[in-house]
Tab-separated table of C-alpha atoms in Angstrom:
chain	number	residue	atom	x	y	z
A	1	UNK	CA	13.957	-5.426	-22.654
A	2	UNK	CA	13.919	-7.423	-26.095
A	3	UNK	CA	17.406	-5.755	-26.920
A	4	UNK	CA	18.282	-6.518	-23.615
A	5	UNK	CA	17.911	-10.148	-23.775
A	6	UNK	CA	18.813	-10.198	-27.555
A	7	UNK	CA	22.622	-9.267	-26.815
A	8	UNK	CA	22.269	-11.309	-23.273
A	9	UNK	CA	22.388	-8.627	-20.661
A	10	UNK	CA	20.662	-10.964	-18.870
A	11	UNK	CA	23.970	-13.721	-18.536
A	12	UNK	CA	26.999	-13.077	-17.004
A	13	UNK	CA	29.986	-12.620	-19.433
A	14	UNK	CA	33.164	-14.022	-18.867
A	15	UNK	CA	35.985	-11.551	-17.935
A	16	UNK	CA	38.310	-13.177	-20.530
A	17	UNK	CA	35.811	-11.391	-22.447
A	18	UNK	CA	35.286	-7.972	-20.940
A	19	UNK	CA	38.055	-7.392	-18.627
A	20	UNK	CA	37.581	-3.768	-17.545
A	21	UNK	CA	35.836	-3.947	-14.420
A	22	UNK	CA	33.650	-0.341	-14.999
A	23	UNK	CA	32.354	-1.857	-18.034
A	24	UNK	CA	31.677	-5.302	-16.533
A	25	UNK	CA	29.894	-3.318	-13.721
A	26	UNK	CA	28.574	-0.980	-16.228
A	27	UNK	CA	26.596	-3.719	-18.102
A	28	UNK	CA	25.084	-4.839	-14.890
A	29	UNK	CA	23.517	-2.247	-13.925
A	30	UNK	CA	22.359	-1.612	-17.652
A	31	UNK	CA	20.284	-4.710	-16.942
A	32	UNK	CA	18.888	-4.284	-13.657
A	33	UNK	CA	17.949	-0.544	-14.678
A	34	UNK	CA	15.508	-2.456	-17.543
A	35	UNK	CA	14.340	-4.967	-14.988
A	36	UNK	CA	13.412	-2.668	-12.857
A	37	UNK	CA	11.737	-0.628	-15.173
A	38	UNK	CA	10.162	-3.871	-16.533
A	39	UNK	CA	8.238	-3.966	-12.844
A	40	UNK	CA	7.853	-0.731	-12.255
A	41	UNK	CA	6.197	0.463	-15.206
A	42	UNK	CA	4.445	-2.833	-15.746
A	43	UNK	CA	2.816	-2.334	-11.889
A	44	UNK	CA	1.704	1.341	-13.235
A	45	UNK	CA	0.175	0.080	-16.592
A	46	UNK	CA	-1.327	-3.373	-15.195
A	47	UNK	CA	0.960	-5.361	-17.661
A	48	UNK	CA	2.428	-8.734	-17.305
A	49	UNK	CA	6.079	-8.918	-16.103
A	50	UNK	CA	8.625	-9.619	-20.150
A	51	UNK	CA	10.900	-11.797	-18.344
A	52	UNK	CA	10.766	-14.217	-15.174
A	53	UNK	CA	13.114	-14.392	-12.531
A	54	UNK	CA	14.095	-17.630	-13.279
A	55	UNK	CA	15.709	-16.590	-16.480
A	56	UNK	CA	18.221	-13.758	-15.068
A	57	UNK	CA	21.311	-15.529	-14.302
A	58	UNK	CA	23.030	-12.082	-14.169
A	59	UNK	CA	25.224	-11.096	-10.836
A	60	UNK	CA	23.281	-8.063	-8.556
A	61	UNK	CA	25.241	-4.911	-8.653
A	62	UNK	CA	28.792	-4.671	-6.732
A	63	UNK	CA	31.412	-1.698	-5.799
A	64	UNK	CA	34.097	-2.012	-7.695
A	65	UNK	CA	37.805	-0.973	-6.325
A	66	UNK	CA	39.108	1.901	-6.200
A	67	UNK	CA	35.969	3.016	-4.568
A	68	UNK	CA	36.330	6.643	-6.322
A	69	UNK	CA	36.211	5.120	-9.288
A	70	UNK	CA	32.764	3.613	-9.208
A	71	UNK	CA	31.363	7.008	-7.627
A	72	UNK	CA	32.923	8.621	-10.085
A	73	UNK	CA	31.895	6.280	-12.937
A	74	UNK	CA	28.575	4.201	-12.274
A	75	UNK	CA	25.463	4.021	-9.803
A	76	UNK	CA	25.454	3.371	-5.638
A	77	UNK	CA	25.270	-0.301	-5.964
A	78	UNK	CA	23.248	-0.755	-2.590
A	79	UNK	CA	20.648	1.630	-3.686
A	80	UNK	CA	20.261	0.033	-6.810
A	81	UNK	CA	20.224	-3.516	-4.924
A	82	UNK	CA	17.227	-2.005	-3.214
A	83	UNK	CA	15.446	-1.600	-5.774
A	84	UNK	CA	16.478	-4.424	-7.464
A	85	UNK	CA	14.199	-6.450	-4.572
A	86	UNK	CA	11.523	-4.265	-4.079
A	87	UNK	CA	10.704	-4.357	-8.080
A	88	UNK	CA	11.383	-8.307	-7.416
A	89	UNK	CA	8.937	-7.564	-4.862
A	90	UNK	CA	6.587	-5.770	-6.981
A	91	UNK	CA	6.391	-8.129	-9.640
A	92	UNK	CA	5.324	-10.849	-7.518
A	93	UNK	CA	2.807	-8.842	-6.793
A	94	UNK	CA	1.379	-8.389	-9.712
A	95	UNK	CA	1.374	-11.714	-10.553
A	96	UNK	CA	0.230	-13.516	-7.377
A	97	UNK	CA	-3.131	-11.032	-7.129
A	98	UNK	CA	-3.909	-9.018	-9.887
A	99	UNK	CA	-3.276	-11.732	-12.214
A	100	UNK	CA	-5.987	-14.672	-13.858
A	101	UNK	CA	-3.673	-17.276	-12.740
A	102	UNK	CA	-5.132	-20.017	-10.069
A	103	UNK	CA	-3.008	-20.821	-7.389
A	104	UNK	CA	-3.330	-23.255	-4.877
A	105	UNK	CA	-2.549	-20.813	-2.104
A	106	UNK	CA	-5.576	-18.989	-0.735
A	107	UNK	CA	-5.605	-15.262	-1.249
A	108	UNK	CA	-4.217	-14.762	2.642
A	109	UNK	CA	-1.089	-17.117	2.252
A	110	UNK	CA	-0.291	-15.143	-1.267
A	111	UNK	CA	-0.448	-11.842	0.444
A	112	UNK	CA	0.958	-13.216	3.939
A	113	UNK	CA	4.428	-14.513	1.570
A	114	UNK	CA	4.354	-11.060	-0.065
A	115	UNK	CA	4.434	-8.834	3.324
A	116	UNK	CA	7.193	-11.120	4.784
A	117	UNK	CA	9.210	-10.274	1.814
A	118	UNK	CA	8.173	-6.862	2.346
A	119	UNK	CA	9.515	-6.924	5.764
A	120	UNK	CA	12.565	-8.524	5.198
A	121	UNK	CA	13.171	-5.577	3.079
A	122	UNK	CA	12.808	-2.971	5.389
A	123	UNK	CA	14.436	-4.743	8.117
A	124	UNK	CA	17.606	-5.748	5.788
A	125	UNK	CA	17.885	-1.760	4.321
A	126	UNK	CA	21.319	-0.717	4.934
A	127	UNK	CA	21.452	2.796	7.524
A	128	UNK	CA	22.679	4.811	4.536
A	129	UNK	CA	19.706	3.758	2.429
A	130	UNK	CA	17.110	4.515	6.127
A	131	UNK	CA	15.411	8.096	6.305
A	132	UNK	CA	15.936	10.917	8.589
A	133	UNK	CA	12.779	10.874	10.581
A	134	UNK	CA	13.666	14.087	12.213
A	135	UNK	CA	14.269	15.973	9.215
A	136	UNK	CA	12.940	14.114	5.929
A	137	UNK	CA	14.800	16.904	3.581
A	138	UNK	CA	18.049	15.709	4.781
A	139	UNK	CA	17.532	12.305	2.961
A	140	UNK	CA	18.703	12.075	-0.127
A	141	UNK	CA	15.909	12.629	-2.711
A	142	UNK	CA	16.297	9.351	-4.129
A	143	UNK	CA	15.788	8.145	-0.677
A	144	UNK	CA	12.590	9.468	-0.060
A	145	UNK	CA	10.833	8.641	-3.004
A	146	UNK	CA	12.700	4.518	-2.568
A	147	UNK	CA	10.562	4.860	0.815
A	148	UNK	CA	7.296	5.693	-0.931
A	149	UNK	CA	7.575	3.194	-3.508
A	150	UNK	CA	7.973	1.111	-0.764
A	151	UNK	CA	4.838	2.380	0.646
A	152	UNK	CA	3.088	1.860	-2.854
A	153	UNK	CA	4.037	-2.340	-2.713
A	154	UNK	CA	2.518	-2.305	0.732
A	155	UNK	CA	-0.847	-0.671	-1.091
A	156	UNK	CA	-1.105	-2.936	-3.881
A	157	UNK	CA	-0.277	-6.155	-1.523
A	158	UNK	CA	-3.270	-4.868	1.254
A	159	UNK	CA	-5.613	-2.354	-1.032
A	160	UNK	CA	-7.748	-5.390	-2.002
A	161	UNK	CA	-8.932	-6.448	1.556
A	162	UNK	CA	-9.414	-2.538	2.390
A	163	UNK	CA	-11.784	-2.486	-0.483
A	164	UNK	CA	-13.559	-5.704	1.039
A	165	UNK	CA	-14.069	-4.319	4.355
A	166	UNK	CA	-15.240	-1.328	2.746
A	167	UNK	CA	-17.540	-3.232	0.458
A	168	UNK	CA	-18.852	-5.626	3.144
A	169	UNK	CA	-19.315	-2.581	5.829
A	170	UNK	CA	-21.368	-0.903	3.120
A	171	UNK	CA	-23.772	-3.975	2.560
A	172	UNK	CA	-23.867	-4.562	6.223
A	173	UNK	CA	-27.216	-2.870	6.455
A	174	UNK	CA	-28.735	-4.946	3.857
A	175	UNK	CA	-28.070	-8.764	4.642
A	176	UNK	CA	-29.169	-11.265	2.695
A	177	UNK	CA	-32.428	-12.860	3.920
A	178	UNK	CA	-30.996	-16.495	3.104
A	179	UNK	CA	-27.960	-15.287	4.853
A	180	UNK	CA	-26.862	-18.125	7.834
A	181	UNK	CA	-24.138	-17.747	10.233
A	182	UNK	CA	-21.664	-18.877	8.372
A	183	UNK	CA	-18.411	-17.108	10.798
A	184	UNK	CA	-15.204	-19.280	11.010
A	185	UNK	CA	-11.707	-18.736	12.272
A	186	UNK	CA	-10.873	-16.365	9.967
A	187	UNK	CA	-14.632	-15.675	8.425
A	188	UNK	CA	-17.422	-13.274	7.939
A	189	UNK	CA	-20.753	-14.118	8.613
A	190	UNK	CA	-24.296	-12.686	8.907
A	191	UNK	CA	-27.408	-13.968	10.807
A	192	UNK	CA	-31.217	-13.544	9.298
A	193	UNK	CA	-32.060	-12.514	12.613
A	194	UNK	CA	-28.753	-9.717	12.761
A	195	UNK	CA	-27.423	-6.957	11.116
A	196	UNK	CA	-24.335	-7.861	12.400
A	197	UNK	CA	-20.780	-8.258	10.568
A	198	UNK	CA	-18.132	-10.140	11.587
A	199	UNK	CA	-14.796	-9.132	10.003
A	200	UNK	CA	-11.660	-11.519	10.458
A	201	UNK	CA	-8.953	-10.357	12.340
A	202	UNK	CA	-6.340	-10.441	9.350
A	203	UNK	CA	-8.781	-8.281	7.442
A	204	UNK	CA	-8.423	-5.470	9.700
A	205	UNK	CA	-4.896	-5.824	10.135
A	206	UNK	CA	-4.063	-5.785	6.547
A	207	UNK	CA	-6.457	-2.871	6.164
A	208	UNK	CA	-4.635	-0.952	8.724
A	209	UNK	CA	-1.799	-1.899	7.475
A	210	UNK	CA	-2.553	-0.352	3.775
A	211	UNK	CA	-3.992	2.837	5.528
A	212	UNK	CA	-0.630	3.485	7.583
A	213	UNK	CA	1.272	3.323	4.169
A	214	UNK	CA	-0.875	5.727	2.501
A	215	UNK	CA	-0.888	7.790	5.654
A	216	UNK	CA	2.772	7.589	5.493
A	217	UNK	CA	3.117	8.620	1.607
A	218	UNK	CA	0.857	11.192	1.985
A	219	UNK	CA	3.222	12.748	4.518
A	220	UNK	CA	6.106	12.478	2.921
A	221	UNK	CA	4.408	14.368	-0.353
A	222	UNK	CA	3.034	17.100	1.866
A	223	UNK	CA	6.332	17.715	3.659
A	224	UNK	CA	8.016	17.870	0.249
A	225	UNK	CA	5.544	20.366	-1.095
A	226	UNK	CA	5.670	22.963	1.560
A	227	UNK	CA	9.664	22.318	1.256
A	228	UNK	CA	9.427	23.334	-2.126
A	229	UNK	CA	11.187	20.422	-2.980
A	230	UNK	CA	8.754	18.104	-4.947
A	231	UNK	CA	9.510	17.650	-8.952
A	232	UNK	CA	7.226	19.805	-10.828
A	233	UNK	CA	6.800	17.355	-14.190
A	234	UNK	CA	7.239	13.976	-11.772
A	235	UNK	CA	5.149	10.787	-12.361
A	236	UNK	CA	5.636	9.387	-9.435
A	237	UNK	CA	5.100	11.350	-7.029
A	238	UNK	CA	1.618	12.325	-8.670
A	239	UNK	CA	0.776	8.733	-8.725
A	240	UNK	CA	1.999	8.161	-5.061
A	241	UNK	CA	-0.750	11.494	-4.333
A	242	UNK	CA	-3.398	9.620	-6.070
A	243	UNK	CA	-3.059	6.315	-4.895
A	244	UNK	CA	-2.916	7.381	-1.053
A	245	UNK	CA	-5.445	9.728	-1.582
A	246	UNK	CA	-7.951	6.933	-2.747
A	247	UNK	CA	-6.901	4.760	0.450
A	248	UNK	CA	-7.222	7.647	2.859
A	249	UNK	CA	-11.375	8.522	1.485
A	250	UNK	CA	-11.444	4.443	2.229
A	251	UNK	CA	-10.316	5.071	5.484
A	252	UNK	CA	-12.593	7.870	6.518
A	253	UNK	CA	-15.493	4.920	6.115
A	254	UNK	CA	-14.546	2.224	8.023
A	255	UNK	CA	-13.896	2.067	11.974
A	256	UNK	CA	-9.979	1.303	11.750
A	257	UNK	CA	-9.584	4.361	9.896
A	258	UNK	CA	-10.379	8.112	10.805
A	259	UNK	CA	-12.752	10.718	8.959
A	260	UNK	CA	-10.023	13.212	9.518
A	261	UNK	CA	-8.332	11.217	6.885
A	262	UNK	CA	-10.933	12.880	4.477
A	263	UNK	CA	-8.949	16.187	5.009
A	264	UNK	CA	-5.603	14.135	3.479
A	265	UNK	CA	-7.904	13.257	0.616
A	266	UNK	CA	-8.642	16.988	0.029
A	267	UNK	CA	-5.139	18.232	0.346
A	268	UNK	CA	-4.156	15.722	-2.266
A	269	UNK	CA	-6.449	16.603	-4.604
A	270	UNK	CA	-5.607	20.466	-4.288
A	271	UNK	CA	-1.934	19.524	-4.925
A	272	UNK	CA	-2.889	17.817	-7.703
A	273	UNK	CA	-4.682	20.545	-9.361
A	274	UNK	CA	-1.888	22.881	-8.289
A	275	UNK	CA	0.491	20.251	-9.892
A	276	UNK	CA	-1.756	20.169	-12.908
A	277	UNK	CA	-1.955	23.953	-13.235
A	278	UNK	CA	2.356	23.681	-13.497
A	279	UNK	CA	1.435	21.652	-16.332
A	280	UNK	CA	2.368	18.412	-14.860
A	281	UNK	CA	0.256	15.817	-17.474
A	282	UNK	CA	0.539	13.239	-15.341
A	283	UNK	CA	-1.177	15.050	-12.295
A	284	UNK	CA	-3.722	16.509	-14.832
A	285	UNK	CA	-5.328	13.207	-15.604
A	286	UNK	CA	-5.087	11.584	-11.672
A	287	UNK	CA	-6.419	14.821	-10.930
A	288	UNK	CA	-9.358	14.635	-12.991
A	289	UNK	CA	-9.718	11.143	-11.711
A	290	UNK	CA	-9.872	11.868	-8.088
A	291	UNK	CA	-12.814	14.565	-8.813
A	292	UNK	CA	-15.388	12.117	-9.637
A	293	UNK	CA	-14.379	10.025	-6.760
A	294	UNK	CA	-15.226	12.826	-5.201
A	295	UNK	CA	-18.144	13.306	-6.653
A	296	UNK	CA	-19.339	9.709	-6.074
A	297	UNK	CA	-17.850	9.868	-1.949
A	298	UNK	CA	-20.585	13.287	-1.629
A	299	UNK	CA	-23.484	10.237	-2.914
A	300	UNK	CA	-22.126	7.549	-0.918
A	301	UNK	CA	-21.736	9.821	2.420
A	302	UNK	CA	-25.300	11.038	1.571
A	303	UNK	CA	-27.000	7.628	0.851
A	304	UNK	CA	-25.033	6.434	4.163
A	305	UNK	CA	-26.642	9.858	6.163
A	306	UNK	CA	-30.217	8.768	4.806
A	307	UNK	CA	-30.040	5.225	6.115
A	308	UNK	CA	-28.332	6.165	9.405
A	309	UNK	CA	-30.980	8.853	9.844
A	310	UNK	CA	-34.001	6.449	9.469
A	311	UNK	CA	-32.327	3.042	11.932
A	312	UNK	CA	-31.548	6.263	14.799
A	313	UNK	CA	-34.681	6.771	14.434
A	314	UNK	CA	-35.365	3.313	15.808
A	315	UNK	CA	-32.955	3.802	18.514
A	316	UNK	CA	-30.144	2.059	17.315
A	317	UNK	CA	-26.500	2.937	17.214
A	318	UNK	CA	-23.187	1.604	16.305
A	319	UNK	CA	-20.989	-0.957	18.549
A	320	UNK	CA	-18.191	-2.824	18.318
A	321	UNK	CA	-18.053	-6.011	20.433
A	322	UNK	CA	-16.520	-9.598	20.205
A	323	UNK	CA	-19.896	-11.119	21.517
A	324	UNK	CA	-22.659	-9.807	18.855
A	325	UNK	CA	-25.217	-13.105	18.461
A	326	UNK	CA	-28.649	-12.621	18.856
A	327	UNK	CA	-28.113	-16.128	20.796
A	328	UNK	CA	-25.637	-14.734	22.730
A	329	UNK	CA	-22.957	-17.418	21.365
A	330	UNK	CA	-19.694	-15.751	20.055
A	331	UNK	CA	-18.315	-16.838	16.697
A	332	UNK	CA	-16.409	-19.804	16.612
A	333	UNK	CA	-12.747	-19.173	16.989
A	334	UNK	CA	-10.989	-15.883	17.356
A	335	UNK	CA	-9.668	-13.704	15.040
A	336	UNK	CA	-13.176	-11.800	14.215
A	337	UNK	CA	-14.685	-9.046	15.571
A	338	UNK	CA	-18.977	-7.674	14.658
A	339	UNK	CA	-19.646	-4.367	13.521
A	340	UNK	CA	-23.350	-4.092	14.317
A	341	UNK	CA	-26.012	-1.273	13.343
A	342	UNK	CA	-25.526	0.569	10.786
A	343	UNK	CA	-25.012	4.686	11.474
A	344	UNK	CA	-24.933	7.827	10.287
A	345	UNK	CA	-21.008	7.519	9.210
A	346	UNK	CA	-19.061	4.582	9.534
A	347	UNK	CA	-15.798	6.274	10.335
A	348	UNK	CA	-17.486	7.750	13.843
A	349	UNK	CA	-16.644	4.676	15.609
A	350	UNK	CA	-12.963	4.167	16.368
A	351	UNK	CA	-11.574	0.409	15.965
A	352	UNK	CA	-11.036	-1.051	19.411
A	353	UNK	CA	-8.513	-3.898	18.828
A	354	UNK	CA	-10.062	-6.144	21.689
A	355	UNK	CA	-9.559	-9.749	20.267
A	356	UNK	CA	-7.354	-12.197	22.077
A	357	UNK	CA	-4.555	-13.382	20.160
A	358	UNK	CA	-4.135	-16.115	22.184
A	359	UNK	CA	-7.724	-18.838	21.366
A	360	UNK	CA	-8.129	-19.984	25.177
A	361	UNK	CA	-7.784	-16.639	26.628
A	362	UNK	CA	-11.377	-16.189	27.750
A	363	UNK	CA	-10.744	-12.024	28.188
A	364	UNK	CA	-9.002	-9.458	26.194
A	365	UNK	CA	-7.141	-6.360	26.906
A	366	UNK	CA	-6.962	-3.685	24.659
A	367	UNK	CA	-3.277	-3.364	22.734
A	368	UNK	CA	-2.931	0.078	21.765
A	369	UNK	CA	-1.862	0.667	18.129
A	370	UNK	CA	1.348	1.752	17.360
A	371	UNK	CA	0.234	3.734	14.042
A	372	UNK	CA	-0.779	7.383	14.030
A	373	UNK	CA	-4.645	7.670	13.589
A	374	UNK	CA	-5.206	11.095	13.431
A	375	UNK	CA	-4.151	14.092	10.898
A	376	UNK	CA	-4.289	16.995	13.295
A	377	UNK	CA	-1.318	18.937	10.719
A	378	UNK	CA	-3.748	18.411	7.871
A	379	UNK	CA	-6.374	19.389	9.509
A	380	UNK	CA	-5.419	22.520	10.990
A	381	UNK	CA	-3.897	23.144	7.468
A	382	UNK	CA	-7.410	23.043	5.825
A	383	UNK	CA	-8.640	25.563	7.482
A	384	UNK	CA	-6.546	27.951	5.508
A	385	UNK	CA	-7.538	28.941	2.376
A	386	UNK	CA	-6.407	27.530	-0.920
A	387	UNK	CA	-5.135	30.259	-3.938
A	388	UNK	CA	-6.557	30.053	-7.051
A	389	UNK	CA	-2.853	29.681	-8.763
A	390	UNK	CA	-1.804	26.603	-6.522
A	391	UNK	CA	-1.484	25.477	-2.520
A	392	UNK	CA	0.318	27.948	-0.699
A	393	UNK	CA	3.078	26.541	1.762
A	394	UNK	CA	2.298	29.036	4.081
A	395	UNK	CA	-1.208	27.621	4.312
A	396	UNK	CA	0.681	24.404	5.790
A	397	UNK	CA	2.581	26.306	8.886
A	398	UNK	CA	4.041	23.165	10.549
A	399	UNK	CA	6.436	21.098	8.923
A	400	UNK	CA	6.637	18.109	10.406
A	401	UNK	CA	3.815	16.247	8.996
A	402	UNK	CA	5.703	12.659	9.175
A	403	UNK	CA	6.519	13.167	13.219
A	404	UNK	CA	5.516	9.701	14.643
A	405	UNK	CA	5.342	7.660	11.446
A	406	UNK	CA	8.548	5.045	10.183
A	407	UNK	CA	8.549	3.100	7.016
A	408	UNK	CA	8.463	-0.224	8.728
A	409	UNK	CA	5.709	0.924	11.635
A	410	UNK	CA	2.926	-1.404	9.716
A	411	UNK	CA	4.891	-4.766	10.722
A	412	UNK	CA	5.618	-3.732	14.575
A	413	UNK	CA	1.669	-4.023	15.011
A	414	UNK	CA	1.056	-7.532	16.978
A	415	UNK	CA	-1.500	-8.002	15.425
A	416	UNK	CA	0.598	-7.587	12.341
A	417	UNK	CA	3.707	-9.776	13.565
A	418	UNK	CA	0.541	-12.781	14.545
A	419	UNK	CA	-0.868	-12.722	11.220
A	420	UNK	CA	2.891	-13.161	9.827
A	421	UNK	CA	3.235	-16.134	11.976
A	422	UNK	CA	0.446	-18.015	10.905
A	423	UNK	CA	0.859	-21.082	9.605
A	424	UNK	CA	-0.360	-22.011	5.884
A	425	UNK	CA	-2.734	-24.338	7.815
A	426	UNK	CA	-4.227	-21.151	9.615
A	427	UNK	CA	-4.777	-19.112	6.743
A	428	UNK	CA	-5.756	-22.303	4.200
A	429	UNK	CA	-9.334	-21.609	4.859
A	430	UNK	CA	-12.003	-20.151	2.500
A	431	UNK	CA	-12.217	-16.835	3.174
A	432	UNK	CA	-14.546	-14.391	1.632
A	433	UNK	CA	-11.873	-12.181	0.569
A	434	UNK	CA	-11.123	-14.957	-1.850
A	435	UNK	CA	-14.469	-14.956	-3.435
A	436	UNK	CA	-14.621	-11.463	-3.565
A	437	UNK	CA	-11.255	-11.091	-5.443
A	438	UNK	CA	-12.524	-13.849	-7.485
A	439	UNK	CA	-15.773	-11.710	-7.999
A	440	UNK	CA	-13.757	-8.324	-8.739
A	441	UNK	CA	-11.319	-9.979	-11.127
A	442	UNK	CA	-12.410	-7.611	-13.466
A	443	UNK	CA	-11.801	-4.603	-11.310
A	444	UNK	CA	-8.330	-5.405	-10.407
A	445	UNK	CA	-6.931	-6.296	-13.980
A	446	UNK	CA	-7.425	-3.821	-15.877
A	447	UNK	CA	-4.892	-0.646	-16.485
A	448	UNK	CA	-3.854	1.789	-13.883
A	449	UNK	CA	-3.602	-0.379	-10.869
């Protein structure tokens, strides 16, 4: 990058001074290969972007004429283009909210800006750049993994408000005995009187939102594998493994996800070994990684048995309702639903997405989700047994594990498309995901992100 800008990759040269139009072209996409890089890696390492935007005044990558002769000669300009914006993308990321920096903006306009740019992505991808639902191998590979680090920007825009749900389901059994109802439009609050929770609206749709892309990753990988067309010594894909796998044991705890999404979080963790036992170094240290999560998901489930075990006793259970007030008043405004008694397992209850989008709609019916909430493939493939030299494909008999799932599925949700077309006014509120980010600013800038 510092060579980069030293020699001015970064301008635009005049063609009285480089006339051959390869070579123009050629030190274009020289640049944008080092930006991209720049975000990439930076994302990966929890670094600060070297350069701004502001200061590329560089043209985006072109074809050049005769077409044969760029083919022949330099890179597909329109897949480099798309990664050009999704490391733009990326970066932004990064800064806006894993960064110190204050902003005016709450937490939920910054992420809100970020997943429109997402979608505008996806929606704008030329068809030769789109994957082949019906048979992923016939993508490109280039393709496939320009999908998944797609699916990775979705993670790091949503992962933080999966994290608070999980957190705040997890202390939902212990309120605070100062705790008032403090529920607003888009607000969680807690009664002295109630164990109940009341998680915003946006919350769960961003959370579903980061579950369907690590859902959708973890597909991909699997398909791949039992294809026999993965890359032994790859980063990425590794890192792709690990960071769905972590979002998938999320899931199995909280009511929007599924525990069958455990089993995904197992079969990543045995490719990972198998990918570590290939000698990939990469998978060898996620790997190691993901085993004391695993170790501290057996405490967590356990500690979460013991306390469900002792409030059954009592003769409570788990519900999910938009009317949970010991006074029998519902929160004010819409947008929240209450997750009330604690169980056994979070994951047993299934989310219900019952909440009017519309505030003076006095009843609600039930919009069925468009995203795949089960992992029947993985499932059934767990029941096979696992060598000791590596995953066996055979062990995986069906091969389409990504039937049902598309790379832009997340933003056809309503519920997704309504919190996209909320005004800054909406969403300008405090919200406790901003005091918990502010809380965990430790957590989310430090390496490995």
């Amino acid at each position: 990058m510092r060579m980069g800008l030293t020699i001015g990759l970064n301008h635009n040269i005049p063609e009285s001074q480089l006339i051959d139009p390869v070579e123009r072209q050629h030190r274009i996409q020289i640049w944008w290969t080092i930006y991209i890089f720049d975000r990439m890696w930076g994302s990966k390492m929890g670094l600060p972007m070297q350069i701004l935007d502001e200061d590329i005044h560089v043209d985006m990558p072109s074809t050049i004429s005769p077409r044969w002769r760029h083919e022949e000669e330099l890179s597909d300009s329109e897949y480099m283009t798309a990664n050009i914006k999704l490391a733009r993308i990326v970066g932004e990321t990064i800064t806006r909210l894993y960064s110190r920096r204050k902003y005016q903006e709450t937490f939920l306009q910054r992420v809100q800006k970020l997943l429109k740019a997402l979608k505008h992505w996806v929606e704008t991808l030329p068809e030769s750049l789109r994957l082949n639902m019906e048979d992923l191998e016939s993508s490109k590979k280039p393709i496939v993994s320009l999908h998944m680090a797609f699916n990775q920007c979705v993670i790091l825009t949503t992962r933080p408000t999966l994290l608070h749900l999980l957190i705040t389901l997890s202390k939902k059994s212990k309120p605070h005995p100062n705790a008032v109802n403090n529920t607003s439009k888009f607000g969680i609050g807690t009664e002295s009187d109630s164990e109940d929770v009341f998680v915003s609206q946006p919350v769960l749709t961003l959370s579903e939102a980061c579950i369907h892309a690590a859902r959708h990753s973890h597909s991909m990988i699997l398909t791949r594998w039992i294809n026999g067309s993965m890359p032994t010594f790859g980063y990425f894909h590794a890192h792709y493994l690990f960071s769905s796998a972590l979002i998938l044991a999320m899931s199995s705890f909280v009511p929007i996800g599924s525990p069958t999404d455990m089993t995904g979080f197992d079969s990543a963790l045995d490719l990972l070994r198998s990918m570590t036992e290939n000698g990939n170094l990469a998978a060898a240290e996620f790997y190691h990684n993901l085993e004391q999560v695993k170790v501290c998901l057996a405490a967590y489930r356990g500690m979460r048995r013991g306390e469900g075990s002792t409030e059954l006793a009592a003769g409570r259970g788990v519900a999910t309702s938009t009317n949970p007030n010991a006074s029998g008043n519902a929160p004010s405004g819409v947008g929240a639903i209450a997750l009330s008694g604690p169980s056994s397992d979070l994951a047993t209850t299934p989310f219900l997405n019952t909440l009017p989008l519309n505030p003076s709609a006095s009843t609600s019916t039930p919009q069925p989700s468009l995203i795949p909430t089960t992992h029947d493939i993985i499932a059934s493939a767990t029941a096979h047994p696992v060598h000791s030299h590596g995953i066996d494909a055979c062990a995986y008999p069906l091969r389409d594990t990504v039937s049902g799932y598309t790379t832009e599925m997340a933003f056809l949700e309503p519920t997704m498309q309504d919190f996209l077309a909320q005004s800054d006014i909406d969403l300008g509120l405090l919200h406790p995901v901003d005091t918990f980010f502010t809380e965990a600013e430790n957590l989310y800038t430090c390496h490995e992100l």
